[in-house]
């Protein structure tokens, strides 16, 4: 997994394309999917940190995504911090 932020233009282009292809996704949900597929972030805390988002917001979007999506699967969840690990299916 990378520890540097993704190329923002390329990342945002991929997110916009996914949002267009699947309009039921929020931009954050699309970002989570793209980040997992591009091996940028595969856990909620890393995704939140790299994109400057609140972890609680990422958790809310990720939980909704995991309940309704077959693109990602839950790997594990830290009970104390709620840090959630996921991977593409």
Short mmCIF file of C-alpha atoms in Angstrom, two decimals:
data_model
loop_
_atom_site.label_atom_id
_atom_site.label_comp_id
_atom_site.label_asym_id
_atom_site.label_seq_id
_atom_site.Cartn_x
_atom_site.Cartn_y
_atom_site.Cartn_z
CA UNK A 1 0.00 0.00 0.00
CA UNK A 2 1.28 3.45 -0.78
CA UNK A 3 1.94 5.96 1.95
CA UNK A 4 1.82 8.97 -0.35
CA UNK A 5 -1.32 10.68 -1.58
CA UNK A 6 -2.46 9.58 -5.03
CA UNK A 7 -1.97 11.79 -8.07
CA UNK A 8 -5.01 13.95 -7.37
CA UNK A 9 -5.98 14.65 -10.98
CA UNK A 10 -5.84 11.01 -12.01
CA UNK A 11 -7.58 9.87 -8.83
CA UNK A 12 -10.39 12.42 -9.16
CA UNK A 13 -10.84 11.52 -12.83
CA UNK A 14 -11.31 7.85 -11.90
CA UNK A 15 -13.73 8.80 -9.12
CA UNK A 16 -15.75 10.99 -11.49
CA UNK A 17 -15.91 8.19 -14.06
CA UNK A 18 -17.13 5.71 -11.46
CA UNK A 19 -19.74 8.19 -10.17
CA UNK A 20 -20.98 8.65 -13.73
CA UNK A 21 -21.12 4.90 -14.35
CA UNK A 22 -22.79 4.20 -10.99
CA UNK A 23 -24.82 7.28 -9.98
CA UNK A 24 -26.02 5.61 -6.78
CA UNK A 25 -22.50 5.95 -5.32
CA UNK A 26 -21.45 9.03 -3.40
CA UNK A 27 -18.10 10.58 -4.34
CA UNK A 28 -16.58 9.27 -1.09
CA UNK A 29 -17.84 5.75 -1.79
CA UNK A 30 -16.42 5.91 -5.31
CA UNK A 31 -13.15 7.17 -3.84
CA UNK A 32 -13.00 4.25 -1.42
CA UNK A 33 -13.49 1.78 -4.28
CA UNK A 34 -10.89 3.44 -6.51
CA UNK A 35 -8.38 3.69 -3.64
CA UNK A 36 -8.79 -0.02 -2.93
CA UNK A 37 -8.49 -0.99 -6.59
CA UNK A 38 -5.42 1.23 -7.09
CA UNK A 39 -3.82 -0.08 -3.86
CA UNK A 40 -3.77 3.45 -2.43
CA UNK A 41 -5.68 2.62 0.77
CA UNK A 42 -7.37 -0.52 1.99
CA UNK A 43 -8.46 0.65 5.40
CA UNK A 44 -10.68 3.45 6.61
CA UNK A 45 -8.07 5.31 8.66
CA UNK A 46 -5.51 5.47 5.84
CA UNK A 47 -8.14 6.59 3.34
CA UNK A 48 -9.36 9.32 5.70
CA UNK A 49 -5.82 10.54 6.40
CA UNK A 50 -4.66 10.57 2.78
CA UNK A 51 -7.72 12.47 1.60
CA UNK A 52 -8.06 14.78 4.59
CA UNK A 53 -11.47 13.49 5.64
CA UNK A 54 -12.90 12.76 9.07
CA UNK A 55 -12.60 9.09 9.93
CA UNK A 56 -16.23 9.02 11.13
CA UNK A 57 -17.41 10.24 7.72
CA UNK A 58 -15.35 7.60 5.93
CA UNK A 59 -16.70 4.90 8.27
CA UNK A 60 -20.30 5.93 7.56
CA UNK A 61 -19.77 5.83 3.80
CA UNK A 62 -17.76 2.61 3.96
CA UNK A 63 -20.38 0.82 6.04
CA UNK A 64 -23.12 1.82 3.62
CA UNK A 65 -20.94 0.69 0.74
CA UNK A 66 -20.12 -2.69 2.29
CA UNK A 67 -23.83 -3.36 2.91
CA UNK A 68 -24.89 -2.61 -0.64
CA UNK A 69 -21.85 -3.36 -2.77
CA UNK A 70 -20.28 -6.49 -4.17
CA UNK A 71 -17.07 -4.74 -5.26
CA UNK A 72 -15.45 -4.69 -1.79
CA UNK A 73 -15.40 -7.15 1.07
CA UNK A 74 -14.73 -6.61 4.75
CA UNK A 75 -11.43 -8.10 5.92
CA UNK A 76 -11.42 -7.06 9.59
CA UNK A 77 -12.48 -4.31 11.98
CA UNK A 78 -10.65 -3.05 15.05
CA UNK A 79 -13.20 -3.09 17.87
CA UNK A 80 -11.59 -0.21 19.75
CA UNK A 81 -10.87 2.28 16.96
CA UNK A 82 -13.38 0.96 14.37
CA UNK A 83 -10.59 1.06 11.78
CA UNK A 84 -12.01 -1.07 9.00
CA UNK A 85 -9.93 -3.06 6.55
CA UNK A 86 -11.37 -4.03 3.18
CA UNK A 87 -10.26 -5.33 -0.19
CA UNK A 88 -11.62 -5.56 -3.71
CA UNK A 89 -13.55 -8.73 -4.46
#
